[in-house]
PDB file of C-alpha atoms and ligand atoms in Angstrom:
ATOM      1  CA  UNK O   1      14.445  -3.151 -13.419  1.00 96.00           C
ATOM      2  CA  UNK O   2      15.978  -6.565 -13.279  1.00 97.00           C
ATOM      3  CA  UNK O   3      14.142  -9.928 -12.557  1.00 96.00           C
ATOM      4  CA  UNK O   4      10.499  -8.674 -12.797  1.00 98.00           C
ATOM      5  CA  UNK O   5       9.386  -9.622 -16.269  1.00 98.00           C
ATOM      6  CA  UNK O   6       7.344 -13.063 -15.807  1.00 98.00           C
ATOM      7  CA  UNK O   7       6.888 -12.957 -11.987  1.00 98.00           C
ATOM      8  CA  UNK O   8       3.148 -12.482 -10.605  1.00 98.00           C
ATOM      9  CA  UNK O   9       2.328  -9.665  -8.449  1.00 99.00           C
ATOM     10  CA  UNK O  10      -0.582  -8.430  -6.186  1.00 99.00           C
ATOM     11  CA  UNK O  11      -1.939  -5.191  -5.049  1.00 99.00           C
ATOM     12  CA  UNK O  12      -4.209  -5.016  -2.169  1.00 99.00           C
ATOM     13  CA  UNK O  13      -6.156  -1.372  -2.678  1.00 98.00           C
ATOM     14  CA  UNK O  14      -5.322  -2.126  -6.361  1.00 98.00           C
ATOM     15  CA  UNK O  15      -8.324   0.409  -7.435  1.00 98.00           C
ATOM     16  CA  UNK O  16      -6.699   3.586  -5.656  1.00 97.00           C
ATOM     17  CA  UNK O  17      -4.517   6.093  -6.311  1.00 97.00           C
ATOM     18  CA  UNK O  18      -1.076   4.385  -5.512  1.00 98.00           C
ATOM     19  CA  UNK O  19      -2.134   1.117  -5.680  1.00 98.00           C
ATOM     20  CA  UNK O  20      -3.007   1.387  -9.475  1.00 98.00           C
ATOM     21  CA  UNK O  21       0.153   3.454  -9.943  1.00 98.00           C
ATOM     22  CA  UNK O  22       1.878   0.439  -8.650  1.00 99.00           C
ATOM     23  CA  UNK O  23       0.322  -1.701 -10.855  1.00 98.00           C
ATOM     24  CA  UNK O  24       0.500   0.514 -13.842  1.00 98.00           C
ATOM     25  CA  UNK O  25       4.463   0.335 -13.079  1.00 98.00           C
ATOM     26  CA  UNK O  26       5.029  -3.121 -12.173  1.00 98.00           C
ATOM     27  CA  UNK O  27       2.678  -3.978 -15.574  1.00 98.00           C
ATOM     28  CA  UNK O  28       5.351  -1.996 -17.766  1.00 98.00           C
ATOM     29  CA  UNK O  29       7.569  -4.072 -16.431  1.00 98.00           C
ATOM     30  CA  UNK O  30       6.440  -7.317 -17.582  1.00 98.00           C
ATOM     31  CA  UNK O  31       4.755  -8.319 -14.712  1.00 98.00           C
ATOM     32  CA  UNK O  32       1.305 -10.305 -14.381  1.00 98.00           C
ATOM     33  CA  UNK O  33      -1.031  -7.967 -12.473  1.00 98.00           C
ATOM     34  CA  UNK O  34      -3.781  -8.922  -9.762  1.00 98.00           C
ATOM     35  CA  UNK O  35      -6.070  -6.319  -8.379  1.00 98.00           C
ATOM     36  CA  UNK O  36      -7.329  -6.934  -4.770  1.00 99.00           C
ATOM     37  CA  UNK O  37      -9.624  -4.474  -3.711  1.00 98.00           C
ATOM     38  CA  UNK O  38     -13.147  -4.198  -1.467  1.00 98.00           C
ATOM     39  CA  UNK O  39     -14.781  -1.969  -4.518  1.00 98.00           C
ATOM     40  CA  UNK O  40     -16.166  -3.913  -7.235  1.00 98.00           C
ATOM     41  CA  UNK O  41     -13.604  -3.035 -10.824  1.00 98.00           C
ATOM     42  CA  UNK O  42     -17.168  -0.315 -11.692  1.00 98.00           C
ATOM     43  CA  UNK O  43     -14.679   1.583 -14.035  1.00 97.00           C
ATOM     44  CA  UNK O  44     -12.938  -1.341 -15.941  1.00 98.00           C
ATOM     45  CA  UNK O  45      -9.649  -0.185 -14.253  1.00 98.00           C
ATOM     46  CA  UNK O  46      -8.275  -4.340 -14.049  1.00 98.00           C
ATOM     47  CA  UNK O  47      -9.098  -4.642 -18.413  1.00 98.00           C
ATOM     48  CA  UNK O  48      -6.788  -1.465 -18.868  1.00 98.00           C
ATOM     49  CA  UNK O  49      -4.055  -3.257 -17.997  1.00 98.00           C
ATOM     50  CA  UNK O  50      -4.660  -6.656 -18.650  1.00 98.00           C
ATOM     51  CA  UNK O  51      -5.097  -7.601 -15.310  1.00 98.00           C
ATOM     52  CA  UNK O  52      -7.412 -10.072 -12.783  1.00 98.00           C
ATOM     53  CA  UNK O  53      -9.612  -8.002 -10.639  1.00 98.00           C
ATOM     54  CA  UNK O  54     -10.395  -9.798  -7.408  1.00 98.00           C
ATOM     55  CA  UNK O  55     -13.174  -8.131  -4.840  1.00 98.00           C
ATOM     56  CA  UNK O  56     -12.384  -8.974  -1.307  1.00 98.00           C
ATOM     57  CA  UNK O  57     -12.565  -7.510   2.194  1.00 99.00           C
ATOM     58  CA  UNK O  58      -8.929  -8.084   3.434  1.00 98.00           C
ATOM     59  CA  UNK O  59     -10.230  -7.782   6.739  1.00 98.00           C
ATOM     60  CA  UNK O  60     -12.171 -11.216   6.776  1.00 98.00           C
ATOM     61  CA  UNK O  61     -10.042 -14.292   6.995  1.00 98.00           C
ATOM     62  CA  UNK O  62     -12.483 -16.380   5.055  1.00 98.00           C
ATOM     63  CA  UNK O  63     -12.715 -14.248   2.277  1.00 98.00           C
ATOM     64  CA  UNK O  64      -9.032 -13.828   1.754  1.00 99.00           C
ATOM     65  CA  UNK O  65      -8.331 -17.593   2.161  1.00 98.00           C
ATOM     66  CA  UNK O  66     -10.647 -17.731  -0.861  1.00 98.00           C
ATOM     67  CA  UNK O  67      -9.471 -15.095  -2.628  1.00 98.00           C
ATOM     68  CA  UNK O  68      -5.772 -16.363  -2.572  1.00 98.00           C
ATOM     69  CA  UNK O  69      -6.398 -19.897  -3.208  1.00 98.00           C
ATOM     70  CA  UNK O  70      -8.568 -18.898  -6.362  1.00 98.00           C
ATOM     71  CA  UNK O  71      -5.360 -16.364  -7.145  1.00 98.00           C
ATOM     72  CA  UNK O  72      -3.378 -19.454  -7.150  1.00 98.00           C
ATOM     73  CA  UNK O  73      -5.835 -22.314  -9.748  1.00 98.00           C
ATOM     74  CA  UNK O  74      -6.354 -19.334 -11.833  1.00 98.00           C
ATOM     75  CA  UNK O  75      -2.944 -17.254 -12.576  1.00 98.00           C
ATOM     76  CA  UNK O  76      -0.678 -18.708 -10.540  1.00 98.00           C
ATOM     77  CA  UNK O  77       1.640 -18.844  -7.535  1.00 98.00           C
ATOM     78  CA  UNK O  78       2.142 -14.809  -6.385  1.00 98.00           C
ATOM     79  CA  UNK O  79       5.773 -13.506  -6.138  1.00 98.00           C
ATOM     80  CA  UNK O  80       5.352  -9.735  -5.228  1.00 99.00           C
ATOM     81  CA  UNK O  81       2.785  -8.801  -2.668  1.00 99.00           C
ATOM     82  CA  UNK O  82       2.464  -4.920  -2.742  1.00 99.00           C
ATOM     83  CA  UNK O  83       0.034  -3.965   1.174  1.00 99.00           C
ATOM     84  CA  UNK O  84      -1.462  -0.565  -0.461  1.00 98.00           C
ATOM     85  CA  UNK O  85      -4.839  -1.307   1.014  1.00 98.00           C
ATOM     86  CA  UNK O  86      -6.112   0.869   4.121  1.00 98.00           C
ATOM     87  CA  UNK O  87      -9.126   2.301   5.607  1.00 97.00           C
ATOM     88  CA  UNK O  88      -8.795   6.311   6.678  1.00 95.00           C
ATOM     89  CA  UNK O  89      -9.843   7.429  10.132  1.00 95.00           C
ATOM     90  CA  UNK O  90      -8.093  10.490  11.071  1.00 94.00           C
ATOM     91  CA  UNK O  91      -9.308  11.163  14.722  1.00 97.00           C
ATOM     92  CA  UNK O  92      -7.410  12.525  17.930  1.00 98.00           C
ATOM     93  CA  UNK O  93      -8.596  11.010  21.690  1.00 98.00           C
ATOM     94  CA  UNK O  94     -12.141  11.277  20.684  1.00 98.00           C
ATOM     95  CA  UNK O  95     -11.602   7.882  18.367  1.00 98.00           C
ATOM     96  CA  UNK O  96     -14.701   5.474  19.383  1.00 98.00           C
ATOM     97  CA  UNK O  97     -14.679   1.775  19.643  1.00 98.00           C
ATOM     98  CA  UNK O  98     -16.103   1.507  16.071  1.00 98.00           C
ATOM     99  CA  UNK O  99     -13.258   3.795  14.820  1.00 98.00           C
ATOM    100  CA  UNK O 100     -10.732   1.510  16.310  1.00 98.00           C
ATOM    101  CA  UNK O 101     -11.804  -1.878  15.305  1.00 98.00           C
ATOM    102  CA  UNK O 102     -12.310  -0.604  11.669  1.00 98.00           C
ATOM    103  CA  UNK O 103      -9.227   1.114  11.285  1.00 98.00           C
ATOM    104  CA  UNK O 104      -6.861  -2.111  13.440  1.00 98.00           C
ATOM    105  CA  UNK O 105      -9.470  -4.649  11.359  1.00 98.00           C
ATOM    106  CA  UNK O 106      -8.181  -3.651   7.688  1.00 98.00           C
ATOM    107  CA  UNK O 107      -4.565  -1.816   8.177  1.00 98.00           C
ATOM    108  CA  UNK O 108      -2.942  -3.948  10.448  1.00 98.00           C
ATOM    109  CA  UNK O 109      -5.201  -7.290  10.653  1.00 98.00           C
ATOM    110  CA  UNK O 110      -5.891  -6.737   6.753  1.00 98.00           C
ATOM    111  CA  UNK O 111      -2.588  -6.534   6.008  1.00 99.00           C
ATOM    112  CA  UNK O 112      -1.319  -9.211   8.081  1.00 99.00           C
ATOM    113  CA  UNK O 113      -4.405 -12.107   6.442  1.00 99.00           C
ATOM    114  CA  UNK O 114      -3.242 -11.510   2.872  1.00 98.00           C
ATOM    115  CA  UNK O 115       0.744 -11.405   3.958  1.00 99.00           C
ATOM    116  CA  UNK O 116      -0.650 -15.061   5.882  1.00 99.00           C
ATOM    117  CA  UNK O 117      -2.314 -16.480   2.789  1.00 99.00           C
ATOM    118  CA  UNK O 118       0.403 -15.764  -0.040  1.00 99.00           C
ATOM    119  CA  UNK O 119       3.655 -16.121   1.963  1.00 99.00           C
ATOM    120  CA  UNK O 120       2.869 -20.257   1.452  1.00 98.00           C
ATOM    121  CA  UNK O 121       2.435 -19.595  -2.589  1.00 98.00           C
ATOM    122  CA  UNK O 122       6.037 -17.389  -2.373  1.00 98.00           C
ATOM    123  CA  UNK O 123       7.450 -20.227   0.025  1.00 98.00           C
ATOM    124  CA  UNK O 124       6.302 -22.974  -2.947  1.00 98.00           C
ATOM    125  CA  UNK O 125       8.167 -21.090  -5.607  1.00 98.00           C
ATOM    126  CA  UNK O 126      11.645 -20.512  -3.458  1.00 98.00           C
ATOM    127  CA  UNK O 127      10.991 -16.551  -1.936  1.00 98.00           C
ATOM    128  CA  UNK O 128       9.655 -13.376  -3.144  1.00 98.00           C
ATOM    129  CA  UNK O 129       9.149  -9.680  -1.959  1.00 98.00           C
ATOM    130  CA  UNK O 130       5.972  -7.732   0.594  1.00 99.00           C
ATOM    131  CA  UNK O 131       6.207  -4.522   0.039  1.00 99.00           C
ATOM    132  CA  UNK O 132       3.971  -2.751   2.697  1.00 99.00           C
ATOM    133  CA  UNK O 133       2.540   1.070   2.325  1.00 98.00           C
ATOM    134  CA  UNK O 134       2.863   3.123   5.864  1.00 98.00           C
ATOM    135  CA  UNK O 135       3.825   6.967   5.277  1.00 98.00           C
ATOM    136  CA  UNK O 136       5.926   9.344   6.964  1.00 98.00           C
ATOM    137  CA  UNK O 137       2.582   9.105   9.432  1.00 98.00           C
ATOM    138  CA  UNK O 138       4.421   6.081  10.227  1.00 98.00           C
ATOM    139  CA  UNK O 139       7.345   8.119  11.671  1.00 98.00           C
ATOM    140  CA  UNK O 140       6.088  11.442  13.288  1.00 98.00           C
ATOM    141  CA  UNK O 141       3.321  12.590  15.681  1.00 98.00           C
ATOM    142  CA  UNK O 142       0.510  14.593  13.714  1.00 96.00           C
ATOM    143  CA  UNK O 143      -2.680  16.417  15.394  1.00 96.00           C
ATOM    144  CA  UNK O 144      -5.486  14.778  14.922  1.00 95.00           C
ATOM    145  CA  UNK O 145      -4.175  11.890  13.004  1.00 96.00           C
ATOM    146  CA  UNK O 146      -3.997   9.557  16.230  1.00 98.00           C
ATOM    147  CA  UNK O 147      -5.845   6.668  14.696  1.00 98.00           C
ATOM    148  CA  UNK O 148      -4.636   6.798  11.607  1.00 97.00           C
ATOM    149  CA  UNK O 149      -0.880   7.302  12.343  1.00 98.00           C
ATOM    150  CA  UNK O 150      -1.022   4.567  15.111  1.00 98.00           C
ATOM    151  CA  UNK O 151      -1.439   2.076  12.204  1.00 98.00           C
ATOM    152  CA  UNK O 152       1.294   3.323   9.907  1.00 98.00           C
ATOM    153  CA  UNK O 153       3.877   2.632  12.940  1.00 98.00           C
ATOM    154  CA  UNK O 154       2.163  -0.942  13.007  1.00 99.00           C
ATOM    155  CA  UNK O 155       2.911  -1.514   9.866  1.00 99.00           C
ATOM    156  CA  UNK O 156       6.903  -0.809   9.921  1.00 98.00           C
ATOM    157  CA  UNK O 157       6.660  -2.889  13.151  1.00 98.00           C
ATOM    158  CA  UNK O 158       5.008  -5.787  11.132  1.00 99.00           C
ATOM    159  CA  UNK O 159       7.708  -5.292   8.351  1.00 99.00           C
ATOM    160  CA  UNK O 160      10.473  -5.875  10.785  1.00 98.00           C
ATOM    161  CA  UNK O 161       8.868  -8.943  12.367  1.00 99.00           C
ATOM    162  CA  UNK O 162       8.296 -10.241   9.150  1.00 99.00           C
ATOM    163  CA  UNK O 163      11.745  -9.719   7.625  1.00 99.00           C
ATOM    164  CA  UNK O 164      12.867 -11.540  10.269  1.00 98.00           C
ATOM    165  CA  UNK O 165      10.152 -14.495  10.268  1.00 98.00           C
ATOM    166  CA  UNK O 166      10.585 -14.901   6.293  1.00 99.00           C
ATOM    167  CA  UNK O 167      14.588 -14.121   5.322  1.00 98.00           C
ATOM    168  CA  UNK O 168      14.936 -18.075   5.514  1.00 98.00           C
ATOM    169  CA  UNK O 169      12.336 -18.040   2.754  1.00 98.00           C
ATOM    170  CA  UNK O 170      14.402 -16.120   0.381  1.00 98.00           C
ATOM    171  CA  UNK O 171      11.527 -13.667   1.027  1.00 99.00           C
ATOM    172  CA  UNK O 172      12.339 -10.231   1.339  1.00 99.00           C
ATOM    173  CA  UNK O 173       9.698  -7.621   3.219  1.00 99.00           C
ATOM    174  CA  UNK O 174      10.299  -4.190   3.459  1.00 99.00           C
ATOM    175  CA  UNK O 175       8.332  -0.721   3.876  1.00 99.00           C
ATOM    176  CA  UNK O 176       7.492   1.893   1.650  1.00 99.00           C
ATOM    177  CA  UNK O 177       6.642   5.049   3.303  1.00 98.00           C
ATOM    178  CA  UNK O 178       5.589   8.360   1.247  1.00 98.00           C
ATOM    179  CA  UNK O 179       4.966  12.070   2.082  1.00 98.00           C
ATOM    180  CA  UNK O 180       1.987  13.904   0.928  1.00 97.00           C
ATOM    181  CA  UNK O 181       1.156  12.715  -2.824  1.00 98.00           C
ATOM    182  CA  UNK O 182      -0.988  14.411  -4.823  1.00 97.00           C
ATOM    183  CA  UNK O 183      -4.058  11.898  -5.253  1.00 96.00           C
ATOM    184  CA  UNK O 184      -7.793  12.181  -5.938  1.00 93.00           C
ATOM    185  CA  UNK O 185      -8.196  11.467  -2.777  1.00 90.00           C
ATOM    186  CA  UNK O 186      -6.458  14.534  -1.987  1.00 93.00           C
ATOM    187  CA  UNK O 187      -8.756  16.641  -4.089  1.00 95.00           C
ATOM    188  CA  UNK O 188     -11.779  14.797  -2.911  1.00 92.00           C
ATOM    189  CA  UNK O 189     -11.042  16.223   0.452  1.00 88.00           C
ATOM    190  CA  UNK O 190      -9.966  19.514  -0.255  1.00 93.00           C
ATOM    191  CA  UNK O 191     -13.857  19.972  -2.022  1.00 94.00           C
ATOM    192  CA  UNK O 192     -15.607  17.977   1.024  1.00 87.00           C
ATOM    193  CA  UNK O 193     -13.984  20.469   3.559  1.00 89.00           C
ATOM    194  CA  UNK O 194     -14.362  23.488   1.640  1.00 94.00           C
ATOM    195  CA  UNK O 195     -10.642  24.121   0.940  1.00 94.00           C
ATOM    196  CA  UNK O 196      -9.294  25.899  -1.919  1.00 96.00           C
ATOM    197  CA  UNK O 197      -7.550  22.839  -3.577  1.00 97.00           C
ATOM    198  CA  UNK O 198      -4.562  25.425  -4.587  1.00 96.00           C
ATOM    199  CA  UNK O 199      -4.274  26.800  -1.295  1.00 97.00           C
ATOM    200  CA  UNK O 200      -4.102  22.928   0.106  1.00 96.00           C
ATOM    201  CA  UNK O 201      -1.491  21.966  -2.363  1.00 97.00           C
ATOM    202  CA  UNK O 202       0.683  24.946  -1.347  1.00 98.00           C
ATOM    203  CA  UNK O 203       0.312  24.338   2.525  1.00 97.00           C
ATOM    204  CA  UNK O 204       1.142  20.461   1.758  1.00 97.00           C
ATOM    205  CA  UNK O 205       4.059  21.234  -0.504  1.00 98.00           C
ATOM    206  CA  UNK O 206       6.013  23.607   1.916  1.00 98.00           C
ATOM    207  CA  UNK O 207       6.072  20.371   4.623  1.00 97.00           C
ATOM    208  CA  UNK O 208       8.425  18.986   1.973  1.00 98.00           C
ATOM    209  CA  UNK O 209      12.520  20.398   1.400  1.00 98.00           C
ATOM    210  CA  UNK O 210      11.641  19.623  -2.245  1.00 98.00           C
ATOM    211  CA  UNK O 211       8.324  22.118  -1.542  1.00 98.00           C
ATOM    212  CA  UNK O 212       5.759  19.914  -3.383  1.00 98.00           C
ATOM    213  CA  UNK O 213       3.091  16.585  -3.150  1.00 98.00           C
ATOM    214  CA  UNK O 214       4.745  13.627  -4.640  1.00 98.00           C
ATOM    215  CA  UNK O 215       3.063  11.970  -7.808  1.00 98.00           C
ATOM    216  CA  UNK O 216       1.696   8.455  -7.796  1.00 98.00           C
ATOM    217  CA  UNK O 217       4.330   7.360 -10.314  1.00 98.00           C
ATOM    218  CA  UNK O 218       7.425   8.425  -7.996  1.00 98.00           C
ATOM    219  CA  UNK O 219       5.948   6.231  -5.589  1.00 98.00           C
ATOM    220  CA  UNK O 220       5.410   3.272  -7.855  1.00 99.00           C
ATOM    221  CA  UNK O 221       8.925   3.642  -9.051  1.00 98.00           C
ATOM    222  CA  UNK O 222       9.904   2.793  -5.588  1.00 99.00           C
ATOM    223  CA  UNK O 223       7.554  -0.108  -5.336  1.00 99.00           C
ATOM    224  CA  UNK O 224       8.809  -1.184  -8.289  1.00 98.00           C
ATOM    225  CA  UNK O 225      12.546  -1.236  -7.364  1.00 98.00           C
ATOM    226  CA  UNK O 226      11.679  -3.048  -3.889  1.00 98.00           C
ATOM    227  CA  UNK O 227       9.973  -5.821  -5.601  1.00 98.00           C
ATOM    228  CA  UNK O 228      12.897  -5.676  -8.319  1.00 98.00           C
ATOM    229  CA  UNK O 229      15.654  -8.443  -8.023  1.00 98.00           C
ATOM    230  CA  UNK O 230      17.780  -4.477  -7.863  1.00 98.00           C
ATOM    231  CA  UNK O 231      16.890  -4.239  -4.406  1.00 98.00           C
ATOM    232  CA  UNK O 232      17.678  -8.034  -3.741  1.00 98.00           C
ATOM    233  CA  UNK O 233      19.643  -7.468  -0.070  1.00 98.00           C
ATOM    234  CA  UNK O 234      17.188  -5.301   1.129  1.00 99.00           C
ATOM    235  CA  UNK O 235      14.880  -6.361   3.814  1.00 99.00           C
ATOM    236  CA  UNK O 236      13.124  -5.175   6.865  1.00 98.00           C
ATOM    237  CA  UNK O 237      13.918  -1.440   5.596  1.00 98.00           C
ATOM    238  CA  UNK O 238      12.016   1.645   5.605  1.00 98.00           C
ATOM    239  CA  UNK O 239      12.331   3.036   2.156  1.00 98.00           C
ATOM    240  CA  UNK O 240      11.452   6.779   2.266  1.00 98.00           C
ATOM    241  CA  UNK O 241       9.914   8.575  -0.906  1.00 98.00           C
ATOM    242  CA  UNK O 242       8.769  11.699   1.182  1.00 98.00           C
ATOM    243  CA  UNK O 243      11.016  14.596  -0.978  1.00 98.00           C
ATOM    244  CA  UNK O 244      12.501  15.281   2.515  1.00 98.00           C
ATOM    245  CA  UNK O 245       9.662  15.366   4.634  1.00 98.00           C
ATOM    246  CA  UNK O 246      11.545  13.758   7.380  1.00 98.00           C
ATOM    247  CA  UNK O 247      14.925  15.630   6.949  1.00 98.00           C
ATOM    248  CA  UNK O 248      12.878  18.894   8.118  1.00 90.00           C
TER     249      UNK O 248
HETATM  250  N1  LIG J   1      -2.098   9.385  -0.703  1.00 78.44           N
HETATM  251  C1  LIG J   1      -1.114   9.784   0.086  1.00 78.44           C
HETATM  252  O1  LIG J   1      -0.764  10.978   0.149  1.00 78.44           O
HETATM  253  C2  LIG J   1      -0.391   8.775   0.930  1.00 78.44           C
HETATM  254  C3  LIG J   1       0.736   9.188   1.642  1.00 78.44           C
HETATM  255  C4  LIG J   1       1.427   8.277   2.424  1.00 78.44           C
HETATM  256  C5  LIG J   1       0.988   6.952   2.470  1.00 78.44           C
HETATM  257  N2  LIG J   1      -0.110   6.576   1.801  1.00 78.44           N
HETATM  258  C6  LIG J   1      -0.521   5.158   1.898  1.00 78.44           C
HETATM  259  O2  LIG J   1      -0.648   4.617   0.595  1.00 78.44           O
HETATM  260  C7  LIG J   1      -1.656   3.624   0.576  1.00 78.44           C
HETATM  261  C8  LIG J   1      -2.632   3.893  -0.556  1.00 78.44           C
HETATM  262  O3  LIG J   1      -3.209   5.193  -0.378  1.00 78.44           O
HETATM  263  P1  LIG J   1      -4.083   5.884  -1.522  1.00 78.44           P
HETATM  264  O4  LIG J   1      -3.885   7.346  -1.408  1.00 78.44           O
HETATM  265  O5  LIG J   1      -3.831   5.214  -2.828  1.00 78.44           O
HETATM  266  O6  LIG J   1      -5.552   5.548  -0.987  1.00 78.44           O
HETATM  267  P2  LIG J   1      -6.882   5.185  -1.805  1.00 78.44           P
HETATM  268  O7  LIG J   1      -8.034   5.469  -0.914  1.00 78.44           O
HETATM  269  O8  LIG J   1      -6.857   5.797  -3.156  1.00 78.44           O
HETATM  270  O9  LIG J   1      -6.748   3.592  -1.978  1.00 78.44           O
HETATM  271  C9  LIG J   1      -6.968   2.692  -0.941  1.00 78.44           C
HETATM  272  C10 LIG J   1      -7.680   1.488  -1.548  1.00 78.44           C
HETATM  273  O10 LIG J   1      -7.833   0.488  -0.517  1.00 78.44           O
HETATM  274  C11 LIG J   1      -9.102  -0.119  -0.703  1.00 78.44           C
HETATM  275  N3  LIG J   1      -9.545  -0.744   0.538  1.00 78.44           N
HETATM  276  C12 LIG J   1      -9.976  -0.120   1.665  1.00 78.44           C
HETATM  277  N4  LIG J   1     -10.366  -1.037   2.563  1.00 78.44           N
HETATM  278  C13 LIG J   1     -10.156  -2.269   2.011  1.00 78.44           C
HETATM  279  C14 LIG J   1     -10.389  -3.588   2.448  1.00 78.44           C
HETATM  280  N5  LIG J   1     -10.940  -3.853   3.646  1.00 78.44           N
HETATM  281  N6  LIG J   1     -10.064  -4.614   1.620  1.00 78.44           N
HETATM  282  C15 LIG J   1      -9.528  -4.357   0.393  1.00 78.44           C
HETATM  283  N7  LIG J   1      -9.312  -3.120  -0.081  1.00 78.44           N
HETATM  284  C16 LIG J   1      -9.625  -2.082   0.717  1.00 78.44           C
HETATM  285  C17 LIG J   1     -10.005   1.036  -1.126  1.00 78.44           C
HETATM  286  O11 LIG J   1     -11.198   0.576  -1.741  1.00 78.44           O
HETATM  287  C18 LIG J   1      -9.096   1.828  -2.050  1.00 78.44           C
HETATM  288  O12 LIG J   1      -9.256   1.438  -3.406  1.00 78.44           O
HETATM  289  C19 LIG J   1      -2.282   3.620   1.967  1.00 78.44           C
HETATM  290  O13 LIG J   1      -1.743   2.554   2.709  1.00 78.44           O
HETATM  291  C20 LIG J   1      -1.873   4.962   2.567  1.00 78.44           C
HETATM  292  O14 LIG J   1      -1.778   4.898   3.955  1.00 78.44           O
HETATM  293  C21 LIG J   1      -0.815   7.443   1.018  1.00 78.44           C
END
């Protein structure tokens, strides 16, 4: 993809599933990689890949100032900022107060600290690209998933106030919304409820016209290509990757 070799990218959630992916991808492109993520690097995932690990809570300002600014002394001014990073609630009108400040504190005020604290490094170098994760949660009503869903539409709302806020930047921020991928994460539930993974995998893949889970590299790909001088008039989108989740 054109214009990515060189240029400096980070990934907030940079130890999970897509995050990584993302990284993985953007890294095979020539990129420089930073991992954000609240989990200390335990596995040696940042050394893999030749990237700086960074722990931080993106949900306290003081943190992330730090975080950014040592970003900056030690590898430089960041040109792709890829929002992976959330916090899973998945709760109906039961949600408590705890539930709510948790889940607002890291997807949407998360999000929104680390999009405040690099957009002055992108501004220094003359633009650059936010790519932020939301889902087709971000698009349709689903039981049970009040709390989490309510934050995926916050985050295409962000994306279009942002687009707008930034374009005289030369800073480009768009939305990258999957359907169901097939993740650890997905497998990690499917044991903690009791549910035969198969089973899952079948009931997940038949919400799709393509009738399967996405993998973590399709949905890299499409990071990729948004933070890729190919997608260089495209801002403020919603970029689907949801093998026609939606369509349905
Ligand atoms: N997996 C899917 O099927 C799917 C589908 C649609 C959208 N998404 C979106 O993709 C993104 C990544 O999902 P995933 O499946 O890779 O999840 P994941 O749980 O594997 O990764 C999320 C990462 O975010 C980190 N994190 C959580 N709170 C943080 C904080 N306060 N500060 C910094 N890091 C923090 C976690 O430690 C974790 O490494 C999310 O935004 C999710 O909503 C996922």
């Amino acid at each position: 993809m054109r214009g990515l070799s060189g240029r400096i990218a980070l990934i907030t959630g940079g130890l999970g599933d897509l995050g990584y992916a993302t990284a993985q991808r953007l890294n095979e492109e020539g990129c420089k990689i930073i991992l954000a993520d609240v989990q200390p690097d335990s596995m040696g995932k940042a050394s893999l890949i030749n990237a700086y690990f960074i722990q931080v809570d993106i949900s306290k300002e003081a943190e992330v100032k730090k975080a950014c600014d040592e970003i900056a002394v030690r590898i430089g001014n960041v040109q792709i900022l890829v929002n992976t990073a959330a916090y899973f609630v998945f709760k109906g009108v039961e949600a408590t107060e705890e539930d709510w400040a948790k889940i607002n504190a890291v997807n949407i005020g998360g999000t929104s600290l680390i999009t405040k604290h690099i957009v002055p490094q992108m501004r220094s170098i003359g633009g650059g690209s936010i790519i932020n994760f939301s889902s087709v949660s971000g698009f349709v009503g689903q039981a049970n998933f009040a709390t989490y869903n309510a934050t995926k539409f916050a985050i295409r709302g962000l994306t279009k106030c942002w687009a707008q806020d930034l374009a005289p930047d030369k800073i480009r921020v768009n939305t990258l919304c999957p359907g169901y991928v097939y993740t650890s994460a997905f497998i990690h539930s499917c044991e903690k409820l009791g549910l035969d993974i198969e089973e899952e995998n079948k009931r997940a893949s038949a919400m799709h016209l393509l009738n399967r889970q996405g993998t973590v590299a399709e949905v890299a790909a499409a990071a990729a290509f948004l933070a890729s001088d190919d997608a260089s008039f495209i801002t403020g989108s919603d970029l689907l990757v949801d093998g026609g989740y939606l369509a349905k």
